[in-house]
Coordinates of C-alpha atoms and ligand atoms in Angstrom, one line a residue:
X1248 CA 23.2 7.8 28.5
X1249 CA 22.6 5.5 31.5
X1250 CA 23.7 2.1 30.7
X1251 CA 21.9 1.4 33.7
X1252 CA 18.2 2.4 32.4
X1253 CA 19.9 0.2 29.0
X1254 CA 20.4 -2.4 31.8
X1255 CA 17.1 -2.3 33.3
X1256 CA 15.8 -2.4 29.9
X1257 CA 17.6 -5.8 29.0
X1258 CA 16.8 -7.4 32.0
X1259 CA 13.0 -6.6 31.1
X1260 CA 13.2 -8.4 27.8
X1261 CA 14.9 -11.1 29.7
X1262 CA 11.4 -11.5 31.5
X1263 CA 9.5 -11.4 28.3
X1264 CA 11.5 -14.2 26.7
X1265 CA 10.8 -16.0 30.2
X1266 CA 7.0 -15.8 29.9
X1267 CA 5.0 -18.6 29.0
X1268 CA 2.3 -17.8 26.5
X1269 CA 0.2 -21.1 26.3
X1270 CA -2.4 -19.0 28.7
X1271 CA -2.7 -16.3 26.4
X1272 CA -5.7 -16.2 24.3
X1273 CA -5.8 -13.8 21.2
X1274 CA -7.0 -10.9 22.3
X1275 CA -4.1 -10.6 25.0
X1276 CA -1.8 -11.8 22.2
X1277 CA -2.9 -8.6 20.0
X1278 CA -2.7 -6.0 22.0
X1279 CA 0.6 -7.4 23.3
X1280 CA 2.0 -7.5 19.6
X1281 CA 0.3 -3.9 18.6
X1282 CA 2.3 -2.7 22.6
X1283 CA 5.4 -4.6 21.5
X1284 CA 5.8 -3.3 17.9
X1285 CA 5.2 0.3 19.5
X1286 CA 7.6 0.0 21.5
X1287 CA 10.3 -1.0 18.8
X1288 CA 9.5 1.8 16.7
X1289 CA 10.0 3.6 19.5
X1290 CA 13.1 2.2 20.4
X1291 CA 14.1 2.9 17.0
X1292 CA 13.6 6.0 17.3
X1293 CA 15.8 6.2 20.7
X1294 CA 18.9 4.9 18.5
X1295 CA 18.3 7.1 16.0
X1296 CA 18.6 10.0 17.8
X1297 CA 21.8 8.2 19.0
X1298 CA 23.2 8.0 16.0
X1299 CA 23.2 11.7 15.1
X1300 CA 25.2 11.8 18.2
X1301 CA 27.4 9.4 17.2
X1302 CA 28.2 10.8 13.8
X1303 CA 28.4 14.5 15.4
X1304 CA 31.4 12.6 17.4
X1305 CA 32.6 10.9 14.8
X1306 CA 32.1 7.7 16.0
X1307 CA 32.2 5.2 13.2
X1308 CA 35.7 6.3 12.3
X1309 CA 36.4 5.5 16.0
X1310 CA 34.5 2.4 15.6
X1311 CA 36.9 1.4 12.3
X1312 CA 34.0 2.1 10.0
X1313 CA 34.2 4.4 7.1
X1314 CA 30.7 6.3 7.6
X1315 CA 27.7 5.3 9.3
X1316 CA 26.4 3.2 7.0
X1317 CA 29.2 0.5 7.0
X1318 CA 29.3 0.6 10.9
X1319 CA 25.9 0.1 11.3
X1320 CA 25.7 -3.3 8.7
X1321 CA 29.4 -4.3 10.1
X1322 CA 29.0 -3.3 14.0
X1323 CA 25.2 -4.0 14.2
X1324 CA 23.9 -6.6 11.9
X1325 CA 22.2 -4.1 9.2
X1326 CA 21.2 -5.0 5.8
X1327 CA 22.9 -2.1 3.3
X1328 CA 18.7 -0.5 2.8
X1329 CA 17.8 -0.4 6.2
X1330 CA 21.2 0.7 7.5
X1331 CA 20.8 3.6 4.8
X1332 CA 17.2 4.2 6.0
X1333 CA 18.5 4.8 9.6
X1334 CA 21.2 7.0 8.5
X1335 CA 18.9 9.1 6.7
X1336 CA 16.6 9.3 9.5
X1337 CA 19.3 10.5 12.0
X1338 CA 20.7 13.5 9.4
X1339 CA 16.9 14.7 9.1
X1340 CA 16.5 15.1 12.6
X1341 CA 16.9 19.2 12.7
X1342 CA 15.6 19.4 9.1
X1343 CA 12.3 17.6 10.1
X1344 CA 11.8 18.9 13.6
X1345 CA 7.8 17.8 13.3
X1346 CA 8.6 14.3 12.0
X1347 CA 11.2 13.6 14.8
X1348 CA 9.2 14.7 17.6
X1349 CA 6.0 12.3 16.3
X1350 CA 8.6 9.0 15.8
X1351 CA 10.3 9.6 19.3
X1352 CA 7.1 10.0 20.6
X1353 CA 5.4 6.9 19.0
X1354 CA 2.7 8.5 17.1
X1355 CA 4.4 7.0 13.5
X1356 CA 6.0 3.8 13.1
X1357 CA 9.7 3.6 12.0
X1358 CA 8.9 2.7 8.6
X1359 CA 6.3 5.3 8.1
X1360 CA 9.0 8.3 9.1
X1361 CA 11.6 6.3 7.2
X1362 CA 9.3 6.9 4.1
X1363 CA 8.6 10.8 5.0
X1364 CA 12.2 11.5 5.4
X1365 CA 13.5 9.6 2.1
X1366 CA 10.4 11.9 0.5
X1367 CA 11.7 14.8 1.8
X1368 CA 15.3 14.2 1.0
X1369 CA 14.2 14.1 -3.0
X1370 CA 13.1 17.9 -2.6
X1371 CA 15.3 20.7 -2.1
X1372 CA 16.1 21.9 1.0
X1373 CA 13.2 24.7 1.1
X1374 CA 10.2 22.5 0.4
X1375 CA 11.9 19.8 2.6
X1376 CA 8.9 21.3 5.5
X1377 CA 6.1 20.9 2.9
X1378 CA 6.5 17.4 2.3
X1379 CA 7.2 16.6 5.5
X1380 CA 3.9 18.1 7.1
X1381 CA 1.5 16.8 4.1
X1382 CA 3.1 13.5 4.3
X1383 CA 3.2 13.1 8.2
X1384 CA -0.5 14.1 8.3
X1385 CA -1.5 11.3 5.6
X1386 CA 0.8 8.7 8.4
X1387 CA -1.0 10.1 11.2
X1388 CA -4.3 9.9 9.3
X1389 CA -3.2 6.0 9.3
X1390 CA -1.7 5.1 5.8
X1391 CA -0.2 2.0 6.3
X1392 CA 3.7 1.9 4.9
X1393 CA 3.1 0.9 1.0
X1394 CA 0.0 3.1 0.5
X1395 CA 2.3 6.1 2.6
X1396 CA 5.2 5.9 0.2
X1397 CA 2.8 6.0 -2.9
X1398 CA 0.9 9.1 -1.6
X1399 CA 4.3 10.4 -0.6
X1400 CA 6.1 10.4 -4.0
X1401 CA 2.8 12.0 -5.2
X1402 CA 3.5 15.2 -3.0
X1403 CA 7.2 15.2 -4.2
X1404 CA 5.6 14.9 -7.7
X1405 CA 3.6 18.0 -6.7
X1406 CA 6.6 20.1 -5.3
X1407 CA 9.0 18.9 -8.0
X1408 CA 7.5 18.7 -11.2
X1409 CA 10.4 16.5 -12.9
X1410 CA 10.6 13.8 -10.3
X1411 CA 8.6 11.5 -11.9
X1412 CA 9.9 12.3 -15.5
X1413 CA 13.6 11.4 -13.8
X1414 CA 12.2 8.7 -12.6
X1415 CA 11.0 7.3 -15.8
X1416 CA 13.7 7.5 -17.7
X1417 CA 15.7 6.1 -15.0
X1418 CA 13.7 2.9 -14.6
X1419 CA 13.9 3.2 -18.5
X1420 CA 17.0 2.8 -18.9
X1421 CA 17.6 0.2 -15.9
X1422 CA 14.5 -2.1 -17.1
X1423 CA 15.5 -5.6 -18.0
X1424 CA 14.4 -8.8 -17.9
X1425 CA 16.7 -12.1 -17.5
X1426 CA 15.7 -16.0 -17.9
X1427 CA 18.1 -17.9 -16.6
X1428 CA 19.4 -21.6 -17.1
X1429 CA 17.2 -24.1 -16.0
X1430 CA 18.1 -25.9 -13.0
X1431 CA 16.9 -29.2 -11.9
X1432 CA 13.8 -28.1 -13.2
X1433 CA 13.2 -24.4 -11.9
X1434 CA 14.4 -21.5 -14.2
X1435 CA 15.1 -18.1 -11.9
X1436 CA 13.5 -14.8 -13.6
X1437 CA 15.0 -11.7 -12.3
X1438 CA 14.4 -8.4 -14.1
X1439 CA 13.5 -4.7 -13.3
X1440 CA 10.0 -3.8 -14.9
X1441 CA 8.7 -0.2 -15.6
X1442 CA 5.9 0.7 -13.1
X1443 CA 3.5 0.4 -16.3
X1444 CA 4.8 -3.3 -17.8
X1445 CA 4.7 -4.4 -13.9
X1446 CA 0.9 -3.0 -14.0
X1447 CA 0.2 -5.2 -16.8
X1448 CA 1.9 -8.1 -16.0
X1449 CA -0.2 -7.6 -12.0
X1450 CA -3.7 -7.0 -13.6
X1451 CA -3.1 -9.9 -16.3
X1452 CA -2.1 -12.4 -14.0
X1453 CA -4.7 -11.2 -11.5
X1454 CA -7.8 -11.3 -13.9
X1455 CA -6.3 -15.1 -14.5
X1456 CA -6.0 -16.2 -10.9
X1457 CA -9.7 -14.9 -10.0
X1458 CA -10.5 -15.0 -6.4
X1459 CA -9.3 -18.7 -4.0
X1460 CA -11.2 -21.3 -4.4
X1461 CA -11.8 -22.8 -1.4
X1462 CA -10.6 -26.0 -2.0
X1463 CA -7.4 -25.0 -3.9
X1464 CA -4.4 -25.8 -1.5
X1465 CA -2.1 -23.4 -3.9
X1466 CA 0.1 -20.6 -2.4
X1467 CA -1.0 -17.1 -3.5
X1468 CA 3.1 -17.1 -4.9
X1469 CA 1.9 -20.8 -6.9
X1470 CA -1.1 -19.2 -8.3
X1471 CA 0.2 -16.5 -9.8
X1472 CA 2.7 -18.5 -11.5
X1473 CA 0.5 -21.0 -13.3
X1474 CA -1.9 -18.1 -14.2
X1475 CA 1.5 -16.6 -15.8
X1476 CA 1.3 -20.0 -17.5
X1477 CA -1.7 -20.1 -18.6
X1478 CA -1.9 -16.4 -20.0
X1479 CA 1.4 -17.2 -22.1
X1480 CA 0.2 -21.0 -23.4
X1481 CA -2.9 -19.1 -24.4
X1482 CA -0.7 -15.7 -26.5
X1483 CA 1.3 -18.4 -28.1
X1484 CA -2.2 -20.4 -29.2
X1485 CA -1.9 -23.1 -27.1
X1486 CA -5.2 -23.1 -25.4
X1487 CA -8.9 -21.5 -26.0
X1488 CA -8.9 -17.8 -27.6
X1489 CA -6.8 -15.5 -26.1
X1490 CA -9.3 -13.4 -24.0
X1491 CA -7.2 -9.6 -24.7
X1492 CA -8.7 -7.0 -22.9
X1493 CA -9.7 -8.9 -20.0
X1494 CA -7.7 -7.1 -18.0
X1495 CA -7.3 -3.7 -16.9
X1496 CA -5.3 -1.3 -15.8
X1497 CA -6.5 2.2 -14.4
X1498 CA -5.2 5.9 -14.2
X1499 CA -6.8 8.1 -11.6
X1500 CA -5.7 11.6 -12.6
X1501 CA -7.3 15.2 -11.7
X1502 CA -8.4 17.5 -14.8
X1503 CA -5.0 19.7 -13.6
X1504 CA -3.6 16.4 -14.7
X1505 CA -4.9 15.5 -18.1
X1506 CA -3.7 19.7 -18.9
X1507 CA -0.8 19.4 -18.1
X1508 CA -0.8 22.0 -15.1
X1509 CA 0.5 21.9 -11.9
X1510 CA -1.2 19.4 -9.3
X1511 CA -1.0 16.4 -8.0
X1512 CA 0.1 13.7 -10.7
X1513 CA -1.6 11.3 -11.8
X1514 CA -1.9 7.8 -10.1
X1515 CA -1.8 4.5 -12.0
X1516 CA -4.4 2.0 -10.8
X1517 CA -5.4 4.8 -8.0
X1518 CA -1.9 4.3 -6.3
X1519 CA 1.3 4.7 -8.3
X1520 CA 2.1 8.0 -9.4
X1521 CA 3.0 8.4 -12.8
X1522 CA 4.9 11.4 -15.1
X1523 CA 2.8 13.7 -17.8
X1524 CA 4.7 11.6 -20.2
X1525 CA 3.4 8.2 -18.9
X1526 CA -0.1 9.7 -18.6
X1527 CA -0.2 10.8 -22.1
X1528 CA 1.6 7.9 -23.8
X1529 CA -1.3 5.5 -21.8
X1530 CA -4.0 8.1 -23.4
X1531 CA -2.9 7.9 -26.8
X1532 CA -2.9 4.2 -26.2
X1533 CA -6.3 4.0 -25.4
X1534 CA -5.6 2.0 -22.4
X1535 CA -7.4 4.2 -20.5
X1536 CA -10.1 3.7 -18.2
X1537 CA -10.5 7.3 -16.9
X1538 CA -12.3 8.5 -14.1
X1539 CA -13.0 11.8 -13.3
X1540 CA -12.7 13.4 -10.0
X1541 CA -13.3 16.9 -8.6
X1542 CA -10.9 18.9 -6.5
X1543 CA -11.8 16.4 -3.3
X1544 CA -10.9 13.6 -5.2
X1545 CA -14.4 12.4 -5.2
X1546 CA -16.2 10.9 -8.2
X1547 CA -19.7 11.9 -8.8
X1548 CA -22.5 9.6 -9.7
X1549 CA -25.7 7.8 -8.8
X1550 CA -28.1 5.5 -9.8
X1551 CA -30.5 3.4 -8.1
X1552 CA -29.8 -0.4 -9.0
X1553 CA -28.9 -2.7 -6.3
X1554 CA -25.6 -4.2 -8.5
X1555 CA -22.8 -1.9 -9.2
X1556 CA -22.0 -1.3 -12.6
X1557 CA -18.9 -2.4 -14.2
X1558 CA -18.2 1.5 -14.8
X1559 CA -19.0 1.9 -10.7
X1560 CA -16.6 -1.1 -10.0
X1561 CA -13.8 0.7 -11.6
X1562 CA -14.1 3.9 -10.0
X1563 CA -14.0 2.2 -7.0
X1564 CA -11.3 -0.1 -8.2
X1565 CA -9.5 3.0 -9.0
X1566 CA -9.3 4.8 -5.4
X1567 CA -6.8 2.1 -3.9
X1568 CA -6.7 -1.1 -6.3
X1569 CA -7.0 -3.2 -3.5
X1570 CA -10.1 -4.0 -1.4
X1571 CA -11.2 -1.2 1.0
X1572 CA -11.4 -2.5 4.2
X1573 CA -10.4 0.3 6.8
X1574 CA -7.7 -2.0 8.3
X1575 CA -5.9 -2.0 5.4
X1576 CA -5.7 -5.5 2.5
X1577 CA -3.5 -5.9 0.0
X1578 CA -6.2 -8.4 -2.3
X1579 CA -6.1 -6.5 -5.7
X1580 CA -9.3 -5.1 -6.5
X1581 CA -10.4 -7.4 -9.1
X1582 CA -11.4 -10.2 -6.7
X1583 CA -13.3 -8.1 -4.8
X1584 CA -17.0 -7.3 -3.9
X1585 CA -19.2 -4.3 -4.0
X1586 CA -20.6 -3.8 -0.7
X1587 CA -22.6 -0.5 0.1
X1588 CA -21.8 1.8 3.1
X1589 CA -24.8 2.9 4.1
X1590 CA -26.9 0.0 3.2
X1591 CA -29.0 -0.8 0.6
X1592 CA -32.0 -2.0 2.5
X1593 CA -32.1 1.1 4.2
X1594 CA -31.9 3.8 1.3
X1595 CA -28.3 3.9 0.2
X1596 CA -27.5 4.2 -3.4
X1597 CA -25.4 2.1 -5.3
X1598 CA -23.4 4.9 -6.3
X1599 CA -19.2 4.7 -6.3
X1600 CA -19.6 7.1 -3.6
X1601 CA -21.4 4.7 -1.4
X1602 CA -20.0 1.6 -2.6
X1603 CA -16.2 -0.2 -1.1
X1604 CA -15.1 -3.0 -2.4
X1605 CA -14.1 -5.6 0.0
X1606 CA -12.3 -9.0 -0.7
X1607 CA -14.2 -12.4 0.0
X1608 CA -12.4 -12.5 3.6
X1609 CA -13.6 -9.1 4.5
X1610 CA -16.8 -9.1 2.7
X1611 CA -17.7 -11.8 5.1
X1612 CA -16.7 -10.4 8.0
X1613 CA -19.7 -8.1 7.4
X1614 CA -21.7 -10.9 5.6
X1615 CA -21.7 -13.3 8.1
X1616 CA -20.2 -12.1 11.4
X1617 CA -21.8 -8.4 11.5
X1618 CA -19.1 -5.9 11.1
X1619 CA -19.5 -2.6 9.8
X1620 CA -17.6 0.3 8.4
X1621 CA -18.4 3.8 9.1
X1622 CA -17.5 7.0 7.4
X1623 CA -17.5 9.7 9.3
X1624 CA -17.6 13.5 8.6
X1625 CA -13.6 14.0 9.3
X1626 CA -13.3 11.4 6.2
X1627 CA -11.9 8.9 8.4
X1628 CA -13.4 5.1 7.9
X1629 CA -13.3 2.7 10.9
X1630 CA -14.5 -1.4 10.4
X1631 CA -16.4 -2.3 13.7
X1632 CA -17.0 -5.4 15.4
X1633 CA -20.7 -6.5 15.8
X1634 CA -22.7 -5.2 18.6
X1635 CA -20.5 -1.7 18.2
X1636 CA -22.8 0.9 18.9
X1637 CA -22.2 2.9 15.9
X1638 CA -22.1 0.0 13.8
X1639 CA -24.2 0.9 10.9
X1640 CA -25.1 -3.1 9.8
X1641 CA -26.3 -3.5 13.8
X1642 CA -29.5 -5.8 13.3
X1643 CA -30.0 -5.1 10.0
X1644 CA -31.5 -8.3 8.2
X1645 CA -28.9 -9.1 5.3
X1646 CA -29.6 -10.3 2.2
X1647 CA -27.5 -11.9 -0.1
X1648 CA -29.3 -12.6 -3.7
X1649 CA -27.7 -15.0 -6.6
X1650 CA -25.6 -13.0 -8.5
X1651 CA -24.6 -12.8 -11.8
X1652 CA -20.5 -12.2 -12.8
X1653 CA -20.5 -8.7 -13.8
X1654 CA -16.3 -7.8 -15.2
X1655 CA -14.6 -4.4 -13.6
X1656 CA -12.5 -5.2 -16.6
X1657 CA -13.6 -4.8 -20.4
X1658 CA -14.7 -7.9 -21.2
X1659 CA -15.0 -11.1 -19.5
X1660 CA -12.8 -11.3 -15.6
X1661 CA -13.3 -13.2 -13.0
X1662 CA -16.8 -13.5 -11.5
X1663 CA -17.9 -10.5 -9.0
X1664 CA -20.6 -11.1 -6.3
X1665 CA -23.0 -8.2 -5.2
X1666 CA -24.8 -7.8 -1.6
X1667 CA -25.6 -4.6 0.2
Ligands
ZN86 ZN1 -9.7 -7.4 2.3

């Protein structure tokens, strides 16, 4: 290792902590930050493959370390999880021969092969390759971090049938829930929730919250906290009628699924994948909103109304519980709109199959400033800007109608807004 191409490295980063940015407008500044965070990962990457090295040599015994993980939060500043991440990453390196080669060479971010390799550590050794190329091809494909690790404890589910039962009865056991004293005012909550009570306690507090108002100067963090409030002063009869039911929580899971056979598990509000157990104690429940999808993973139905139904809200709801937009958002479903792909005006259904749901934010990006998303055969989606030639909204006249509050939940939520 050439400390001098280290060397020439450092003195570059010297120069980029030199620069002045006042002159750089925001286009410059994003694809400096996409170049820059590209270049960690890759960096990452270059240490990483380091660190095997290092370990081979024994070097954090030599360093006065224990193992690699100690020298790494002691010698470089690491928090315990990401000094474990790295650790894991750099012992995986001959294991995952496909996953190294795409980090080193940039094509996933750090996080995203950190995620692959902790999936395929949960296997045994054999199917180690199967999870490894299912789950690199979803990163590849462009699943962002949170959606990757979901999708990727789905295809350990599928390898190892009793994952998710571990799982369960290992957040089970570890679930708690502690209010402490109050001090000066503010009372600290910490607790472990099951994925199912955390479901709950998200879709409750989101149906409360509805979408921003515009004039309402609370943090999303605020927000959520007085809807807590509000749901509570209402259970304990403090308020107007308890409004039960009004919100919802969603299982998508495959026929395979509901039998019990092998397949890939079911996922709880389209994301989280959940045990046979947890599927069938939420059936018997009658919790369920089920959808039904066919071996694609695609719902079928149509109609011809210009709204979508509430039934059509939640199979969309159901695919990724947030809105849809190809960039990736994290705005839970529930505040979203129904916006059709190929648009109304010019034939396309209202069907779940042509509808997304898109947040306020990105629904008017295509409202009001002319983006569109495109589907194309390869099932990949892509938002583009107006004027894009393939944009499918390009001079299309929009138009928005009144609309009434139609629920995805099953009774009264917060107020959804239709346009094509
Ligand atoms: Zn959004």
């Amino acid at each position: 290792m050439g400390a001098g191409r280290l060397g020439a490295l450092e003195v570059c980063v010297r120069d980029l902590a030199a620069e002045n940015l006042d002159g750089l407008g925001a286009g410059e500044l994003d694809v400096q930050l996409r170049l820059l965070r590209h270049l960690v990962d890759r960096l990452e990457a270059e240490a990483i493959r380091r660190l095997e090295r290092f370990e081979m040599l024994e070097g954090p015994r030599r360093a006065g370390a224990p193992n690699p993980v100690a020298y790494l939060q002691h010698q470089c500043g690491l928090d315990v999880g990401p000094a474990v991440q790295r650790v894991v990453l750099s012992r995986s390196r001959e294991t995952l021969p496909a996953l190294t080669a795409a980090a080193l060479a940039g094509r996933v971010s750090f996080d995203q092969a950190a995620i692959i390799a902790q999936g395929a550590a949960e296997v045994d050794v054999e199917q180690a390759p199967v999870v490894e190329q299912r789950a690199l091809e979803l990163a590849l494909g462009g699943a962002y971090p949170e959606r990757l690790r979901h999708l990727t404890k789905a295809i350990v589910a599928e390898v190892d049938r009793e994952v998710l039962s571990r799982d369960a009865r290992r957040a089970h056991t570890r679930r708690s829930l502690h209010i402490g004293r109050d001090i000066n005012g503010s009372v600290r909550v910490e607790g472990l929730l099951e994925s199912e009570t955390a479901a709950y306690l998200r879709a409750a507090t989101d149906a409360e919250m509805g979408p921003r108002d515009k004039d309402d100067d609370r943090t999303a963090l605020q927000r959520r906290h007085d809807s807590l409030h509000n749901l509570l002063r209402r259970a304990l009869g403090g308020g107007a009628g308890f409004s039960a039911g009004r919100a919802h929580i969603t299982v998508v899971a495959p026929l395979s699924a509901m039998l019990g056979e092998d397949g890939p598990p079911a996922l709880l509000q389209g994301l989280v994948p959940i045990s046979r157990e947890h599927l069938h104690r939420l059936a018997e429940q009658g919790t369920l909103s089920a959808t039904l999808v066919d071996a694609n993973g695609r719902e079928v139905y149509s109609g011809k109304a210009r709204r979508f139904s509430a039934a059509k809200r939640r199979s969309m709801a159901a695919r990724t519980g947030t809105c849809e937009w190809p960039g990736g958002c994290d705005r839970p479903a529930e505040w979203c709109d129904g916006h059709h792909v190929d648009p109304y005006a010019e034939g396309g259904v209202t069907a779940a199959a042509n509808g997304e749901l898109e947040c306020a934010f990105h629904h008017g990006l295509i409202e009001r400033e002319g983006w569109g998303i495109v589907r194309r055969p390869d099932g990949s989606r892509e938002a583009l800007p107006p004027g894009h030639p393939e944009n499918p909204t390009a001079g299309l006249v929009e138009f928005a109608e009144a609309s009434l509050p139609v629920a995805v939940g099953s009774a009264a939520g917060p107020p959804l807004t239709d346009t094509g």
